[in-house]
Short mmCIF file of C-alpha atoms in Angstrom, two decimals:
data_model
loop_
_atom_site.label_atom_id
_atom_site.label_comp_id
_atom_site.label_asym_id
_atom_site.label_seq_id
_atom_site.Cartn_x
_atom_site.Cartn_y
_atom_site.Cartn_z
CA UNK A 139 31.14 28.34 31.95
CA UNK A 140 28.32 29.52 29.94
CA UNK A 141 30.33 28.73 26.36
CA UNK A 142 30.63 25.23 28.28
CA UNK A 143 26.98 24.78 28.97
CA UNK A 144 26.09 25.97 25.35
CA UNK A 145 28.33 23.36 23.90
CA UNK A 146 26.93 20.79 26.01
CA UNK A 147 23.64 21.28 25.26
CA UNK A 148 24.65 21.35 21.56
CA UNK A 149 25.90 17.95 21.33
CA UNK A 150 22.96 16.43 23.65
CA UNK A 151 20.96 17.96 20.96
CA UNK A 152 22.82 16.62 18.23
CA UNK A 153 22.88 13.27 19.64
CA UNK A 154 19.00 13.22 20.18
CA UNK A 155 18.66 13.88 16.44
CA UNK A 156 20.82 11.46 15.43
CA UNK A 157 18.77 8.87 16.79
CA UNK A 158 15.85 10.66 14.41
CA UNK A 159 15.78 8.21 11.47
CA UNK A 160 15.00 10.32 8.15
CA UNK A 161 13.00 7.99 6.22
CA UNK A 162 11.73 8.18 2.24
CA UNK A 163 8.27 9.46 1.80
CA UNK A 164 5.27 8.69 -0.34
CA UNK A 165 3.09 10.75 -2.38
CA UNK A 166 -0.30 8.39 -3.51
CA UNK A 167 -3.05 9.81 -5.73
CA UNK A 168 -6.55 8.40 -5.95
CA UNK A 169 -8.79 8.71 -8.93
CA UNK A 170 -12.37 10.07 -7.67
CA UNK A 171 -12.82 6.20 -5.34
CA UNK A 172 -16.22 5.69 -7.19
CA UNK A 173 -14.18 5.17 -10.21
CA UNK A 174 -12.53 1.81 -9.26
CA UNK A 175 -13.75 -1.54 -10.38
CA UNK A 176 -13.57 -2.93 -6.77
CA UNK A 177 -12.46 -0.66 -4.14
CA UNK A 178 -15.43 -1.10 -2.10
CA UNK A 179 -19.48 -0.66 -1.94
CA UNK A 180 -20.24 2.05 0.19
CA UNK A 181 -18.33 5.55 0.76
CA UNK A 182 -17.10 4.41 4.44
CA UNK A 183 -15.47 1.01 3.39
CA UNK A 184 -14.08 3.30 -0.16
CA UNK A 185 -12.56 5.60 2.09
CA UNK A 186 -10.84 3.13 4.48
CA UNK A 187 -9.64 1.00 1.83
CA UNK A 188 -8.01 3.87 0.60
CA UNK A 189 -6.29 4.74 3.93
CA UNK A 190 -5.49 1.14 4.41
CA UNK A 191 -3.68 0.95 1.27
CA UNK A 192 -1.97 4.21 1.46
CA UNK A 193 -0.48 3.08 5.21
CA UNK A 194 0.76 -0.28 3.25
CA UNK A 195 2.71 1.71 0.38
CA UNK A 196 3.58 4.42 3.36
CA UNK A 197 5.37 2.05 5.26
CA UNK A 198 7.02 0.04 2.88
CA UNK A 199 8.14 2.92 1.55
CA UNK A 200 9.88 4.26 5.08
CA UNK A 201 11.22 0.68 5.63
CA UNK A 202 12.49 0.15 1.90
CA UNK A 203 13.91 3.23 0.55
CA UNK A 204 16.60 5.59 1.28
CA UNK A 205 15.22 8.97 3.17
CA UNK A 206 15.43 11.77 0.76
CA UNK A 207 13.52 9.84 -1.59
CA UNK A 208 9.67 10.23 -2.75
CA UNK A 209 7.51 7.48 -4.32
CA UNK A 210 4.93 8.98 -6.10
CA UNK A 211 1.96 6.57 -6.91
CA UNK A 212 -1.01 6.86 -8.87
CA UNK A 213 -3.74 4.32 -8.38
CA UNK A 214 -4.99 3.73 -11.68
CA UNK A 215 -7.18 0.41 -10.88
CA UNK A 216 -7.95 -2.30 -8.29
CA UNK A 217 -9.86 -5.22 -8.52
CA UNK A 218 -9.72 -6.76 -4.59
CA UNK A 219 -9.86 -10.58 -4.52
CA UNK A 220 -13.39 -12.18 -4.36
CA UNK A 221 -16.65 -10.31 -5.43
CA UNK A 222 -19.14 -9.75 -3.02
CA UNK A 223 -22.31 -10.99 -2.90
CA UNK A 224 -24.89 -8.62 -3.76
CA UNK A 225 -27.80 -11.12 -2.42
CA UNK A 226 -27.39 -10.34 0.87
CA UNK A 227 -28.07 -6.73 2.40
CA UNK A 228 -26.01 -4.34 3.69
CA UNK A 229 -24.58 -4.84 6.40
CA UNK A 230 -24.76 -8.62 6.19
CA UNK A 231 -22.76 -8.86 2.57
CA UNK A 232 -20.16 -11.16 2.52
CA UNK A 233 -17.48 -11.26 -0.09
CA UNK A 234 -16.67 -14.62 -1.95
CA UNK A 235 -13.11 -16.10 -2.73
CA UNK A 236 -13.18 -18.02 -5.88
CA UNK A 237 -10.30 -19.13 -8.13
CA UNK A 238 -11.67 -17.25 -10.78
CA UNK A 239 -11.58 -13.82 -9.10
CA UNK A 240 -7.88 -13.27 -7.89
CA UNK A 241 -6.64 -9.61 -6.78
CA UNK A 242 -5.49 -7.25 -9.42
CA UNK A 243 -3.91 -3.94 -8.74
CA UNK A 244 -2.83 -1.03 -11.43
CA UNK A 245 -0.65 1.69 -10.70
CA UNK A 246 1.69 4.64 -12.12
CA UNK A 247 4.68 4.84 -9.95
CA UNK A 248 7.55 7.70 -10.04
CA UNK A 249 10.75 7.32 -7.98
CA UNK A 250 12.03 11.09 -7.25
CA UNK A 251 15.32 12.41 -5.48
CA UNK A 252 15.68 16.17 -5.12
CA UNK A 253 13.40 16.55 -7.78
CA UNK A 254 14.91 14.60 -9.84
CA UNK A 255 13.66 11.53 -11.39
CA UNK A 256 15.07 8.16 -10.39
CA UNK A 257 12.62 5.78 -11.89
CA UNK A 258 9.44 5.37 -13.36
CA UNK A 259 6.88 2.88 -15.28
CA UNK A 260 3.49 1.07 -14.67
CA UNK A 261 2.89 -1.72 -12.64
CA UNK A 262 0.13 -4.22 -12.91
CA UNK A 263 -0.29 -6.66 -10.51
CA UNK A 264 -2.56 -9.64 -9.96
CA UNK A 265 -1.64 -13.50 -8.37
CA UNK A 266 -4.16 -15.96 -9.29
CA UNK A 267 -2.81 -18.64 -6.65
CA UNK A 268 -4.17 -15.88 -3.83
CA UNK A 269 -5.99 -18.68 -2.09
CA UNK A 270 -3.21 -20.53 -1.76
CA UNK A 271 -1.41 -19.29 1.47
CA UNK A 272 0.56 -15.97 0.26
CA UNK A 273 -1.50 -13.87 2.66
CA UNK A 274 -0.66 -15.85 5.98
CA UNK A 275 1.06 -13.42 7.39
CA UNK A 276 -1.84 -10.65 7.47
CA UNK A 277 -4.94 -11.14 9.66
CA UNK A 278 -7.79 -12.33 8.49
CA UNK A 279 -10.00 -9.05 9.55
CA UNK A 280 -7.66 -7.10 6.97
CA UNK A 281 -9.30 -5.83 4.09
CA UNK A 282 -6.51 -6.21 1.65
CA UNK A 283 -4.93 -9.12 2.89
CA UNK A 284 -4.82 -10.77 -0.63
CA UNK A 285 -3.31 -7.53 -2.30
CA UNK A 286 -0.81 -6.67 0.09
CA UNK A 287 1.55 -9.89 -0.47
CA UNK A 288 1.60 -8.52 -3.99
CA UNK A 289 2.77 -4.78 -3.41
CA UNK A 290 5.35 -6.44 -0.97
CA UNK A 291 6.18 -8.74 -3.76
CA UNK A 292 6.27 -5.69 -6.02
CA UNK A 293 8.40 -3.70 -3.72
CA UNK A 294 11.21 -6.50 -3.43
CA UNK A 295 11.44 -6.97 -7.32
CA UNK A 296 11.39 -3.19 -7.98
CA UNK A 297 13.47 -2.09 -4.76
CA UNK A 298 15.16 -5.24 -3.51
CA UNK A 299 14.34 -7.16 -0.34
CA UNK A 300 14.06 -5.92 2.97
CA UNK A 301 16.99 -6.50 5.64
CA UNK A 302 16.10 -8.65 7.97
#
């Protein structure tokens, strides 16, 4: 009886972690965030625009690529769409969208298996038709709606599409 109890509580056990998905993980690296052209103003908005776009390449990176897997990025630059303007007073700044000043995004990226390198090289992103509808599906309160349709654009070209 007790070997069948045992075995029983074995396979519930087993079963429970099956339905555990293993997903990839990601590994981002920030310069020191006073070093970016346009990552934001004051330390507070730096700080979550960093965690904003860390949870962006996070879960595209659970959602996209195989578990086992590690994307390794290193923020080299980012220039968010707009520029703000600096006539107004904190905390009544606004930022203003002009043709002229699209979203640009640098970045070092390694793709690593068990150590072992899959794939590697720099990306540099930017979309100049940003006013032009490719961030309707993020809400307008998000910080880095403009630069997120171009990491998911990124992450299709480099890593294919995601199933639907």
């Amino acid at each position: 009886m007790k070997q069948w109890k045992t075995g029983l509580v074995a396979l519930i056990a087993g079963v429970g972690m099956a339905g555990v998905a293993q997903s990839a993980e990601l590994d981002m690296h920030f310069q020191p965030l006073d070093k970016y052209r346009d990552l934001g103003r004051t330390v507070t908005e730096r700080e979550d625009i960093q965690k904003a776009l860390s949870a962006h390449f996070e879960r595209l990176a659970a959602e996209r690529l195989p578990a086992g897997q590690t994307l390794r990025i290193d923020l080299l630059e980012i220039n968010r769409a707009g520029e703000m303007d600096f006539r107004r007073r904190l905390p009544d700044e606004i930022r203003v969208l002009r043709e002229i000043t699209w979203p640009q995004l640098e970045f070092s990226y390694v793709l690593l298996e068990g150590g072992r390198e899959l794939r590697s090289g720099k990306a540099s992103l930017s979309d100049m038709n940003y006013l032009h509808g490719s961030s309707a599906r993020y809400n307008d309160g998000d910080p880095l709606r403009y630069e997120k349709p171009m990491i998911d654009k990124w992450f299709d070209t480099e890593f294919g599409r995601k199933a639907r």
